[in-house]
PDB file of C-alpha atoms in Angstrom:
ATOM      1  CA  PHE A1465     -11.271   1.093   7.868  1.00 73.00           C
ATOM      2  CA  ALA A1466     -11.116  -2.643   8.396  1.00 77.00           C
ATOM      3  CA  PRO A1467      -9.812  -5.225   5.894  1.00 81.00           C
ATOM      4  CA  LEU A1468     -12.353  -7.493   4.236  1.00 84.00           C
ATOM      5  CA  ALA A1469     -11.697 -10.879   2.686  1.00 88.00           C
ATOM      6  CA  THR A1470     -12.118  -9.793  -0.930  1.00 91.00           C
ATOM      7  CA  PRO A1471     -12.065 -12.718  -3.404  1.00 94.00           C
ATOM      8  CA  PHE A1472      -8.870 -11.956  -5.369  1.00 96.00           C
ATOM      9  CA  VAL A1473      -5.407 -10.461  -5.088  1.00 97.00           C
ATOM     10  CA  SER A1474      -3.016  -9.661  -7.912  1.00 98.00           C
ATOM     11  CA  LEU A1475       0.361 -11.403  -7.588  1.00 98.00           C
ATOM     12  CA  ALA A1476       3.718 -11.221  -9.352  1.00 98.00           C
ATOM     13  CA  THR A1477       7.054 -12.707  -8.309  1.00 98.00           C
ATOM     14  CA  LEU A1478      10.674 -11.758  -8.898  1.00 98.00           C
ATOM     15  CA  ARG A1479      13.258 -14.543  -9.042  1.00 97.00           C
ATOM     16  CA  VAL A1480      16.904 -13.493  -8.744  1.00 97.00           C
ATOM     17  CA  ASP A1481      19.818 -15.589 -10.001  1.00 95.00           C
ATOM     18  CA  SER A1482      22.157 -15.955  -7.019  1.00 89.00           C
ATOM     19  CA  GLU A1483      25.237 -16.042  -9.289  1.00 90.00           C
ATOM     20  CA  THR A1484      24.543 -13.223 -11.740  1.00 92.00           C
ATOM     21  CA  GLY A1485      22.229 -11.099  -9.577  1.00 91.00           C
ATOM     22  CA  ALA A1486      19.833 -10.753 -12.534  1.00 95.00           C
ATOM     23  CA  GLY A1487      16.138 -11.139 -11.827  1.00 96.00           C
ATOM     24  CA  ARG A1488      13.068 -12.046 -13.867  1.00 97.00           C
ATOM     25  CA  TRP A1489       9.474 -11.117 -13.104  1.00 98.00           C
ATOM     26  CA  ILE A1490       6.739 -13.745 -13.448  1.00 97.00           C
ATOM     27  CA  GLY A1491       3.102 -12.659 -13.741  1.00 95.00           C
ATOM     28  CA  PRO A1492       1.015 -10.828 -12.785  1.00 97.00           C
ATOM     29  CA  ALA A1493      -2.063 -12.969 -12.235  1.00 97.00           C
ATOM     30  CA  ALA A1494      -5.270 -12.585 -10.249  1.00 97.00           C
ATOM     31  CA  VAL A1495      -5.236 -15.289  -7.577  1.00 96.00           C
ATOM     32  CA  ALA A1496      -8.244 -16.366  -5.510  1.00 96.00           C
ATOM     33  CA  GLY A1497      -8.018 -15.894  -1.759  1.00 92.00           C
ATOM     34  CA  GLN A1498      -5.611 -13.983   0.437  1.00 90.00           C
ATOM     35  CA  MET A1499      -3.353 -16.760   1.672  1.00 92.00           C
ATOM     36  CA  ILE A1500       0.036 -17.460   0.089  1.00 90.00           C
ATOM     37  CA  PRO A1501       2.659 -20.000   1.228  1.00 90.00           C
ATOM     38  CA  LEU A1502       5.605 -18.368   2.992  1.00 94.00           C
ATOM     39  CA  ASN A1503       8.887 -19.933   4.056  1.00 95.00           C
ATOM     40  CA  VAL A1504       9.641 -19.494   7.742  1.00 97.00           C
ATOM     41  CA  MET A1505      13.038 -18.118   6.675  1.00 97.00           C
ATOM     42  CA  ALA A1506      11.551 -15.464   4.380  1.00 97.00           C
ATOM     43  CA  GLY A1507      13.730 -12.371   4.314  1.00 97.00           C
ATOM     44  CA  ALA A1508      10.787 -10.134   5.145  1.00 97.00           C
ATOM     45  CA  LEU A1509      10.320 -11.922   8.473  1.00 96.00           C
ATOM     46  CA  HIS A1510      13.949 -11.790   9.566  1.00 96.00           C
ATOM     47  CA  TYR A1511      15.493  -8.695   7.984  1.00 96.00           C
ATOM     48  CA  ALA A1512      12.422  -6.526   7.260  1.00 95.00           C
ATOM     49  CA  GLN A1513      12.872  -6.460   3.485  1.00 97.00           C
ATOM     50  CA  SER A1514       9.362  -5.189   2.883  1.00 98.00           C
ATOM     51  CA  VAL A1515       7.856  -2.027   1.397  1.00 98.00           C
ATOM     52  CA  PHE A1516       4.274  -1.060   0.667  1.00 98.00           C
ATOM     53  CA  GLU A1517       1.990   1.607  -0.722  1.00 98.00           C
ATOM     54  CA  GLY A1518      -1.520   2.852  -0.035  1.00 96.00           C
ATOM     55  CA  SER A1519      -4.015   4.707  -2.217  1.00 95.00           C
ATOM     56  CA  LYS A1520      -7.710   4.777  -3.060  1.00 94.00           C
ATOM     57  CA  VAL A1521      -9.934   4.215  -6.062  1.00 93.00           C
ATOM     58  CA  PHE A1522     -13.075   6.360  -6.153  1.00 89.00           C
ATOM     59  CA  PHE A1523     -16.133   5.385  -8.162  1.00 85.00           C
ATOM     60  CA  LYS A1524     -18.748   7.631  -9.741  1.00 78.00           C
ATOM     61  CA  ARG A1525     -21.889   6.747 -11.668  1.00 72.00           C
ATOM     62  CA  GLY A1526     -21.938   8.398 -15.080  1.00 69.00           C
ATOM     63  CA  LEU A1527     -24.073   8.207 -18.199  1.00 70.00           C
ATOM     64  CA  ASP A1528     -22.018   5.316 -19.552  1.00 76.00           C
ATOM     65  CA  GLY A1529     -21.783   3.322 -16.336  1.00 74.00           C
ATOM     66  CA  ILE A1530     -19.331   3.484 -13.444  1.00 76.00           C
ATOM     67  CA  ASP A1531     -16.103   5.458 -13.717  1.00 82.00           C
ATOM     68  CA  ALA A1532     -13.073   4.640 -11.553  1.00 86.00           C
ATOM     69  CA  ARG A1533     -10.625   7.396 -10.634  1.00 89.00           C
ATOM     70  CA  MET A1534      -7.282   7.440  -8.822  1.00 93.00           C
ATOM     71  CA  PHE A1535      -5.142  10.364  -7.727  1.00 93.00           C
ATOM     72  CA  ARG A1536      -1.662  10.211  -9.277  1.00 96.00           C
ATOM     73  CA  PRO A1537      -1.103   6.444  -8.932  1.00 96.00           C
ATOM     74  CA  HIS A1538       2.146   6.737 -10.874  1.00 97.00           C
ATOM     75  CA  ARG A1539       3.545   8.667  -7.912  1.00 97.00           C
ATOM     76  CA  ASN A1540       2.852   5.669  -5.662  1.00 98.00           C
ATOM     77  CA  ALA A1541       4.558   3.363  -8.162  1.00 98.00           C
ATOM     78  CA  ARG A1542       7.630   5.556  -8.301  1.00 98.00           C
ATOM     79  CA  ARG A1543       7.840   5.790  -4.525  1.00 98.00           C
ATOM     80  CA  MET A1544       7.630   1.988  -4.264  1.00 98.00           C
ATOM     81  CA  TRP A1545      10.491   1.732  -6.767  1.00 98.00           C
ATOM     82  CA  ARG A1546      12.637   4.110  -4.694  1.00 97.00           C
ATOM     83  CA  SER A1547      11.676   2.395  -1.428  1.00 97.00           C
ATOM     84  CA  ALA A1548      12.494  -1.059  -2.783  1.00 98.00           C
ATOM     85  CA  LEU A1549      15.918  -0.005  -4.033  1.00 97.00           C
ATOM     86  CA  HIS A1550      16.640   1.608  -0.661  1.00 96.00           C
ATOM     87  CA  MET A1551      15.796  -1.693   1.037  1.00 96.00           C
ATOM     88  CA  GLY A1552      18.130  -3.708  -1.180  1.00 96.00           C
ATOM     89  CA  MET A1553      15.617  -5.163  -3.634  1.00 97.00           C
ATOM     90  CA  PRO A1554      17.298  -5.470  -7.054  1.00 96.00           C
ATOM     91  CA  LEU A1555      14.444  -4.145  -9.192  1.00 97.00           C
ATOM     92  CA  ASP A1556      16.871  -2.265 -11.422  1.00 96.00           C
ATOM     93  CA  LYS A1557      18.637  -5.532 -12.304  1.00 96.00           C
ATOM     94  CA  SER A1558      15.481  -7.398 -13.306  1.00 97.00           C
ATOM     95  CA  SER A1559      13.465  -7.892 -16.480  1.00 97.00           C
ATOM     96  CA  TRP A1560       9.768  -8.171 -17.266  1.00 96.00           C
ATOM     97  CA  GLY A1561       8.289  -9.429 -20.509  1.00 93.00           C
ATOM     98  CA  GLY A1562      11.744  -9.824 -22.014  1.00 92.00           C
ATOM     99  CA  ALA A1563      12.718  -6.176 -21.477  1.00 95.00           C
ATOM    100  CA  PRO A1564      15.017  -4.721 -18.802  1.00 96.00           C
ATOM    101  CA  MET A1565      13.071  -3.332 -15.878  1.00 97.00           C
ATOM    102  CA  ASP A1566      13.431   0.389 -15.261  1.00 97.00           C
ATOM    103  CA  LEU A1567      11.351   2.984 -13.440  1.00 97.00           C
ATOM    104  CA  ASP A1568       8.855   3.321 -16.304  1.00 97.00           C
ATOM    105  CA  GLY A1569       8.576  -0.449 -16.648  1.00 97.00           C
ATOM    106  CA  PHE A1570       7.911  -0.899 -12.946  1.00 98.00           C
ATOM    107  CA  GLN A1571       5.294   1.823 -13.081  1.00 98.00           C
ATOM    108  CA  ALA A1572       3.550  -0.072 -15.896  1.00 97.00           C
ATOM    109  CA  LEU A1573       3.645  -3.328 -13.903  1.00 98.00           C
ATOM    110  CA  TYR A1574       2.372  -1.600 -10.780  1.00 98.00           C
ATOM    111  CA  LEU A1575      -0.561   0.068 -12.553  1.00 97.00           C
ATOM    112  CA  GLU A1576      -1.469  -3.129 -14.396  1.00 98.00           C
ATOM    113  CA  MET A1577      -1.621  -5.015 -11.108  1.00 98.00           C
ATOM    114  CA  VAL A1578      -3.753  -2.358  -9.428  1.00 98.00           C
ATOM    115  CA  GLN A1579      -6.204  -2.418 -12.317  1.00 96.00           C
ATOM    116  CA  GLN A1580      -6.194  -6.217 -12.323  1.00 97.00           C
ATOM    117  CA  ALA A1581      -6.947  -6.418  -8.602  1.00 97.00           C
ATOM    118  CA  VAL A1582      -9.770  -3.874  -8.787  1.00 95.00           C
ATOM    119  CA  ASN A1583     -11.363  -5.458 -11.869  1.00 93.00           C
ATOM    120  CA  ALA A1584     -11.181  -8.971 -10.411  1.00 95.00           C
ATOM    121  CA  ASN A1585     -13.105  -7.829  -7.328  1.00 93.00           C
ATOM    122  CA  LEU A1586     -15.631  -5.464  -8.940  1.00 88.00           C
ATOM    123  CA  GLU A1587     -18.519  -7.903  -8.686  1.00 86.00           C
ATOM    124  CA  SER A1588     -17.986  -8.356  -4.964  1.00 85.00           C
ATOM    125  CA  PHE A1589     -17.795  -4.578  -4.422  1.00 81.00           C
ATOM    126  CA  PHE A1590     -21.074  -3.685  -6.095  1.00 74.00           C
ATOM    127  CA  GLY A1591     -22.892  -6.801  -5.031  1.00 70.00           C
ATOM    128  CA  GLY A1592     -22.735  -5.721  -1.402  1.00 67.00           C
ATOM    129  CA  ALA A1593     -23.311  -2.567   0.618  1.00 60.00           C
ATOM    130  CA  PHE A1594     -20.563  -0.678  -1.201  1.00 69.00           C
ATOM    131  CA  SER A1595     -21.808   1.502  -4.050  1.00 69.00           C
ATOM    132  CA  ALA A1596     -20.566   4.279  -6.257  1.00 69.00           C
ATOM    133  CA  LEU A1597     -21.641   7.850  -5.629  1.00 69.00           C
ATOM    134  CA  ASP A1598     -24.610   8.987  -7.715  1.00 71.00           C
ATOM    135  CA  THR A1599     -23.709  12.563  -8.550  1.00 70.00           C
ATOM    136  CA  ALA A1600     -27.069  13.040 -10.297  1.00 75.00           C
ATOM    137  CA  SER A1601     -29.014  12.374  -7.098  1.00 77.00           C
ATOM    138  CA  GLU A1602     -30.764  15.364  -5.505  1.00 80.00           C
ATOM    139  CA  SER A1603     -29.355  14.333  -2.125  1.00 78.00           C
ATOM    140  CA  PHE A1604     -25.754  14.269  -3.340  1.00 74.00           C
ATOM    141  CA  HIS A1605     -23.305  16.789  -1.883  1.00 73.00           C
ATOM    142  CA  TRP A1606     -19.610  17.055  -2.777  1.00 65.00           C
ATOM    143  CA  SER A1607     -18.810  17.488   0.915  1.00 65.00           C
ATOM    144  CA  GLU A1608     -19.729  13.848   1.539  1.00 63.00           C
ATOM    145  CA  THR A1609     -16.950  11.364   2.169  1.00 62.00           C
ATOM    146  CA  PRO A1610     -17.260   9.099  -0.871  1.00 64.00           C
ATOM    147  CA  PRO A1611     -17.009   5.341  -0.534  1.00 76.00           C
ATOM    148  CA  ALA A1612     -13.747   4.116  -1.944  1.00 87.00           C
ATOM    149  CA  VAL A1613     -11.674   1.031  -2.607  1.00 92.00           C
ATOM    150  CA  TYR A1614      -8.407   1.033  -0.707  1.00 94.00           C
ATOM    151  CA  VAL A1615      -5.423  -0.308  -2.648  1.00 97.00           C
ATOM    152  CA  ARG A1616      -2.576  -1.880  -0.688  1.00 97.00           C
ATOM    153  CA  PRO A1617       0.398  -3.045  -2.814  1.00 98.00           C
ATOM    154  CA  VAL A1618       3.120  -4.783  -0.809  1.00 98.00           C
ATOM    155  CA  LEU A1619       6.517  -5.957  -2.075  1.00 98.00           C
ATOM    156  CA  PHE A1620       8.476  -8.237   0.232  1.00 98.00           C
ATOM    157  CA  ALA A1621      11.320 -10.748   0.370  1.00 98.00           C
ATOM    158  CA  SER A1622       9.627 -14.147   0.229  1.00 98.00           C
ATOM    159  CA  GLY A1623      12.806 -16.140  -0.425  1.00 97.00           C
ATOM    160  CA  PRO A1624      14.604 -17.877   2.486  1.00 96.00           C
ATOM    161  CA  VAL A1625      17.749 -16.319   3.957  1.00 96.00           C
ATOM    162  CA  LEU A1626      19.731 -16.995   7.102  1.00 93.00           C
ATOM    163  CA  GLY A1627      22.817 -14.844   6.703  1.00 93.00           C
ATOM    164  CA  VAL A1628      22.223 -11.094   6.589  1.00 94.00           C
ATOM    165  CA  LYS A1629      21.809 -10.546   2.847  1.00 93.00           C
ATOM    166  CA  PRO A1630      19.122  -9.733   0.282  1.00 94.00           C
ATOM    167  CA  ALA A1631      16.763 -12.561  -0.645  1.00 96.00           C
ATOM    168  CA  ASP A1632      16.651 -14.131  -4.100  1.00 96.00           C
ATOM    169  CA  HIS A1633      12.862 -14.249  -4.352  1.00 97.00           C
ATOM    170  CA  TYR A1634      10.339 -11.426  -3.938  1.00 98.00           C
ATOM    171  CA  THR A1635       6.557 -11.229  -4.061  1.00 98.00           C
ATOM    172  CA  LEU A1636       4.520  -8.230  -5.163  1.00 98.00           C
ATOM    173  CA  ALA A1637       0.885  -8.470  -4.077  1.00 98.00           C
ATOM    174  CA  VAL A1638      -1.950  -5.990  -4.550  1.00 98.00           C
ATOM    175  CA  TYR A1639      -4.844  -6.307  -2.115  1.00 97.00           C
ATOM    176  CA  VAL A1640      -8.006  -4.172  -2.367  1.00 95.00           C
ATOM    177  CA  THR A1641     -10.960  -3.646  -0.048  1.00 92.00           C
ATOM    178  CA  PRO A1642     -13.896  -1.200   0.257  1.00 89.00           C
ATOM    179  CA  VAL A1643     -13.354   1.461   2.922  1.00 86.00           C
ATOM    180  CA  GLY A1644     -14.938   4.528   4.431  1.00 76.00           C
ATOM    181  CA  LYS A1645     -13.248   7.199   6.499  1.00 73.00           C
ATOM    182  CA  TYR A1646      -9.774   6.397   7.771  1.00 75.00           C
ATOM    183  CA  ARG A1647     -10.315   8.138  11.117  1.00 69.00           C
ATOM    184  CA  ALA A1648     -13.217   9.880  12.780  1.00 63.00           C
ATOM    185  CA  ASP A1649     -10.931  11.754  15.182  1.00 65.00           C
ATOM    186  CA  LEU A1650      -7.322  12.837  15.344  1.00 69.00           C
ATOM    187  CA  VAL A1651      -4.901  12.802  18.254  1.00 67.00           C
ATOM    188  CA  LEU A1652      -1.497  14.456  17.887  1.00 72.00           C
ATOM    189  CA  ARG A1653       1.642  14.492  19.965  1.00 72.00           C
ATOM    190  CA  LEU A1654       5.076  15.830  19.124  1.00 77.00           C
ATOM    191  CA  GLU A1655       7.376  12.856  19.721  1.00 76.00           C
ATOM    192  CA  SER A1656      10.943  13.706  20.727  1.00 79.00           C
ATOM    193  CA  ASP A1657      12.080  10.629  22.666  1.00 81.00           C
ATOM    194  CA  HIS A1658      11.562   7.994  19.971  1.00 79.00           C
ATOM    195  CA  PRO A1659      12.407   9.451  16.539  1.00 78.00           C
ATOM    196  CA  ARG A1660      11.240   7.368  13.580  1.00 77.00           C
ATOM    197  CA  ALA A1661      13.325   8.993  10.848  1.00 81.00           C
ATOM    198  CA  ILE A1662      16.897  10.245  10.935  1.00 84.00           C
ATOM    199  CA  LYS A1663      19.244  11.581   8.283  1.00 85.00           C
ATOM    200  CA  GLY A1664      20.602   8.707   6.211  1.00 86.00           C
ATOM    201  CA  GLY A1665      18.016   6.266   7.548  1.00 88.00           C
ATOM    202  CA  THR A1666      14.922   4.652   6.074  1.00 90.00           C
ATOM    203  CA  GLY A1667      12.556   7.550   6.701  1.00 89.00           C
ATOM    204  CA  ALA A1668      12.199   8.401   3.012  1.00 90.00           C
ATOM    205  CA  ALA A1669      11.271   4.798   2.178  1.00 94.00           C
ATOM    206  CA  LYS A1670       7.746   3.537   2.760  1.00 96.00           C
ATOM    207  CA  ALA A1671       9.159   0.483   4.498  1.00 95.00           C
ATOM    208  CA  ALA A1672       7.425  -1.792   6.978  1.00 94.00           C
ATOM    209  CA  CYS A1673      10.262  -1.349   9.479  1.00 92.00           C
ATOM    210  CA  ASN A1674       9.352   2.331   9.871  1.00 91.00           C
ATOM    211  CA  TYR A1675       5.898   1.538  11.223  1.00 90.00           C
ATOM    212  CA  ALA A1676       6.443  -1.144  13.840  1.00 89.00           C
ATOM    213  CA  PRO A1677       8.236   1.145  16.372  1.00 85.00           C
ATOM    214  CA  THR A1678       5.295   3.568  16.313  1.00 85.00           C
ATOM    215  CA  LEU A1679       2.640   1.022  17.269  1.00 87.00           C
ATOM    216  CA  ARG A1680       3.385   0.970  21.005  1.00 86.00           C
ATOM    217  CA  MET A1681       3.538   4.768  21.099  1.00 83.00           C
ATOM    218  CA  MET A1682       0.226   5.037  19.255  1.00 82.00           C
ATOM    219  CA  LYS A1683      -1.395   2.641  21.709  1.00 84.00           C
ATOM    220  CA  GLU A1684      -0.111   4.616  24.693  1.00 81.00           C
ATOM    221  CA  LEU A1685      -1.169   7.897  23.129  1.00 78.00           C
ATOM    222  CA  LYS A1686      -4.696   6.649  22.564  1.00 77.00           C
ATOM    223  CA  GLU A1687      -4.964   5.236  26.089  1.00 80.00           C
ATOM    224  CA  ASN A1688      -3.644   8.390  27.763  1.00 76.00           C
ATOM    225  CA  ARG A1689      -5.034  11.084  25.516  1.00 73.00           C
ATOM    226  CA  ALA A1690      -6.547  14.140  27.128  1.00 68.00           C
ATOM    227  CA  HIS A1691      -9.508  16.017  25.715  1.00 68.00           C
ATOM    228  CA  PRO A1692      -8.711  19.743  25.893  1.00 65.00           C
ATOM    229  CA  PRO A1693     -11.433  22.061  27.162  1.00 69.00           C
ATOM    230  CA  ALA A1694     -13.323  24.300  24.778  1.00 72.00           C
ATOM    231  CA  GLY A1695     -11.409  27.449  23.880  1.00 71.00           C
ATOM    232  CA  SER A1696      -7.956  25.998  24.521  1.00 67.00           C
ATOM    233  CA  THR A1697      -5.187  27.009  22.129  1.00 66.00           C
ATOM    234  CA  TRP A1698      -2.923  24.792  20.011  1.00 58.00           C
ATOM    235  CA  THR A1699       0.036  25.530  22.288  1.00 54.00           C
ATOM    236  CA  GLN A1700      -1.884  24.078  25.230  1.00 44.00           C
TER     237      GLN A1700
END
């Protein structure tokens, strides 16, 4: 589950008028490469105005070619909308294509960008080791972990800020890459000393700031994990 340098990302930007608070979306467009210019004062770097999503596209070979399937992508779009509003991004005061942006409009933009990113990179996917499942093959079993394309949309404050306030420029980027299994093993620990989510906090938002505090704990857990003997119970 490692990121690859796929040829294209899908990008859209939101510019907010500092006086009226109204914003206008520009794009989306498929852009070559994975590097974008970023101001050192970008709000995402200083005040963690950043949210993201994660889902997968599965491919299957059919009689008419290759079919792409996703599981409820509109749910991811709606969660990103809620997360962004929670983190002070004025999506509900913006417009796209001349129409006011609402939840349904953002869902349409989100899904268009996912499709754009996948389509722009299709040639690179199937030109390499990645391939769609052949369900007609005699060796095929539904229990197999199918190869998939991971979709990572990220929406962040790219405009410069110094005082503690929302930015006036945001970037929505959709990156995709072929992946296999996420994990081959699983290590669990009930964490009581360093809670990540509290009532009234950001726990319900898929925000970048929720993940950073867990990284040190995950590293320590992996380094100090114990392998229980055979026959041990869950309570042990």
